[in-house]
């Protein structure tokens, strides 16, 4: 673990009160940990904006009875097999499937994969959780 450095932060009282309420809500035990997470989140956003090597998780909800849908989901994943680390398919109920796709690669490629999958007709919900390979954010 890296050396810890202390530094002082000046904030307007109302802003600090809102920050404390926010972190209480999110169940942080102290301001330092909340601040560290905010900083890391911004660094992850920077990685994505700058097109670096990133990691992310794409989740899809779809009805597997929809015609040709599963074939399209599979075809798309084969087109992007270089950035896909793993895919998990969960049968939620009689109709609905949840698919979780872990991806790592250039930010643009991971974003294009997420866009290609979530825009397939019949996908009811799709999200991309943008994360980091962990190398750049300490
Ligand atoms: Ni299924």
PDB file of N, CA and C in Angstrom, residues 4 14-16 24 28 45 53 69 74 79 82 91-92 103 116 120 126 128 136:
ATOM      1  N   UNK A   4       0.397   7.141   3.058  1.00  0.00           N
ATOM      2  CA  UNK A   4      -0.759   8.026   3.214  1.00  0.00           C
ATOM      3  C   UNK A   4      -0.284   9.452   3.430  1.00  0.00           C
ATOM      4  N   UNK A  14     -22.568  24.635   4.408  1.00  0.00           N
ATOM      5  CA  UNK A  14     -23.719  23.904   3.828  1.00  0.00           C
ATOM      6  C   UNK A  14     -23.285  22.771   2.889  1.00  0.00           C
ATOM      7  N   UNK A  15     -22.203  23.011   2.151  1.00  0.00           N
ATOM      8  CA  UNK A  15     -21.722  21.973   1.229  1.00  0.00           C
ATOM      9  C   UNK A  15     -21.204  20.768   2.006  1.00  0.00           C
ATOM     10  N   UNK A  16     -20.476  21.039   3.094  1.00  0.00           N
ATOM     11  CA  UNK A  16     -19.963  19.950   3.926  1.00  0.00           C
ATOM     12  C   UNK A  16     -21.118  19.163   4.565  1.00  0.00           C
ATOM     13  N   UNK A  24     -23.283   9.487   4.700  1.00  0.00           N
ATOM     14  CA  UNK A  24     -24.026   8.690   5.686  1.00  0.00           C
ATOM     15  C   UNK A  24     -25.010   7.760   4.971  1.00  0.00           C
ATOM     16  N   UNK A  28     -20.701   5.186   4.188  1.00  0.00           N
ATOM     17  CA  UNK A  28     -19.264   5.353   4.411  1.00  0.00           C
ATOM     18  C   UNK A  28     -19.034   5.580   5.894  1.00  0.00           C
ATOM     19  N   UNK A  45     -13.429   7.820 -14.976  1.00  0.00           N
ATOM     20  CA  UNK A  45     -14.075   8.565 -16.068  1.00  0.00           C
ATOM     21  C   UNK A  45     -13.039   9.110 -17.043  1.00  0.00           C
ATOM     22  N   UNK A  53      -6.950   1.736 -21.708  1.00  0.00           N
ATOM     23  CA  UNK A  53      -7.368   0.356 -21.457  1.00  0.00           C
ATOM     24  C   UNK A  53      -8.279   0.357 -20.237  1.00  0.00           C
ATOM     25  N   UNK A  69     -33.309 -13.129 -31.554  1.00  0.00           N
ATOM     26  CA  UNK A  69     -32.600 -12.294 -30.582  1.00  0.00           C
ATOM     27  C   UNK A  69     -31.350 -12.971 -30.032  1.00  0.00           C
ATOM     28  N   UNK A  74     -25.422 -13.509 -29.624  1.00  0.00           N
ATOM     29  CA  UNK A  74     -24.238 -14.365 -29.765  1.00  0.00           C
ATOM     30  C   UNK A  74     -23.336 -13.880 -30.900  1.00  0.00           C
ATOM     31  N   UNK A  79     -18.230 -11.112 -32.708  1.00  0.00           N
ATOM     32  CA  UNK A  79     -17.561  -9.996 -33.394  1.00  0.00           C
ATOM     33  C   UNK A  79     -16.600  -9.260 -32.470  1.00  0.00           C
ATOM     34  N   UNK A  82     -12.388 -10.291 -28.907  1.00  0.00           N
ATOM     35  CA  UNK A  82     -11.093  -9.836 -28.393  1.00  0.00           C
ATOM     36  C   UNK A  82     -11.230  -9.044 -27.079  1.00  0.00           C
ATOM     37  N   UNK A  91     -30.923 -17.769 -16.469  1.00  0.00           N
ATOM     38  CA  UNK A  91     -32.330 -17.847 -16.839  1.00  0.00           C
ATOM     39  C   UNK A  91     -33.147 -17.314 -15.670  1.00  0.00           C
ATOM     40  N   UNK A  92     -33.653 -16.087 -15.793  1.00  0.00           N
ATOM     41  CA  UNK A  92     -34.341 -15.439 -14.665  1.00  0.00           C
ATOM     42  C   UNK A  92     -35.687 -16.081 -14.377  1.00  0.00           C
ATOM     43  N   UNK A 103     -15.838  -7.286 -19.850  1.00  0.00           N
ATOM     44  CA  UNK A 103     -15.028  -6.872 -20.989  1.00  0.00           C
ATOM     45  C   UNK A 103     -13.810  -6.079 -20.529  1.00  0.00           C
ATOM     46  N   UNK A 116     -23.731  -1.961 -29.249  1.00  0.00           N
ATOM     47  CA  UNK A 116     -24.211  -2.962 -30.212  1.00  0.00           C
ATOM     48  C   UNK A 116     -25.183  -3.941 -29.538  1.00  0.00           C
ATOM     49  N   UNK A 120     -29.850  -4.055 -29.753  1.00  0.00           N
ATOM     50  CA  UNK A 120     -30.506  -5.165 -30.440  1.00  0.00           C
ATOM     51  C   UNK A 120     -31.991  -5.161 -30.084  1.00  0.00           C
ATOM     52  N   UNK A 126     -30.407  -2.652 -20.917  1.00  0.00           N
ATOM     53  CA  UNK A 126     -28.975  -2.906 -21.018  1.00  0.00           C
ATOM     54  C   UNK A 126     -28.209  -1.800 -20.322  1.00  0.00           C
ATOM     55  N   UNK A 128     -24.094  -0.429 -19.059  1.00  0.00           N
ATOM     56  CA  UNK A 128     -22.636  -0.592 -19.049  1.00  0.00           C
ATOM     57  C   UNK A 128     -22.118  -0.003 -17.750  1.00  0.00           C
ATOM     58  N   UNK A 136      -4.301   2.474 -13.244  1.00  0.00           N
ATOM     59  CA  UNK A 136      -4.066   3.919 -13.278  1.00  0.00           C
ATOM     60  C   UNK A 136      -4.641   4.661 -12.079  1.00  0.00           C
TER      61      UNK A 136
END
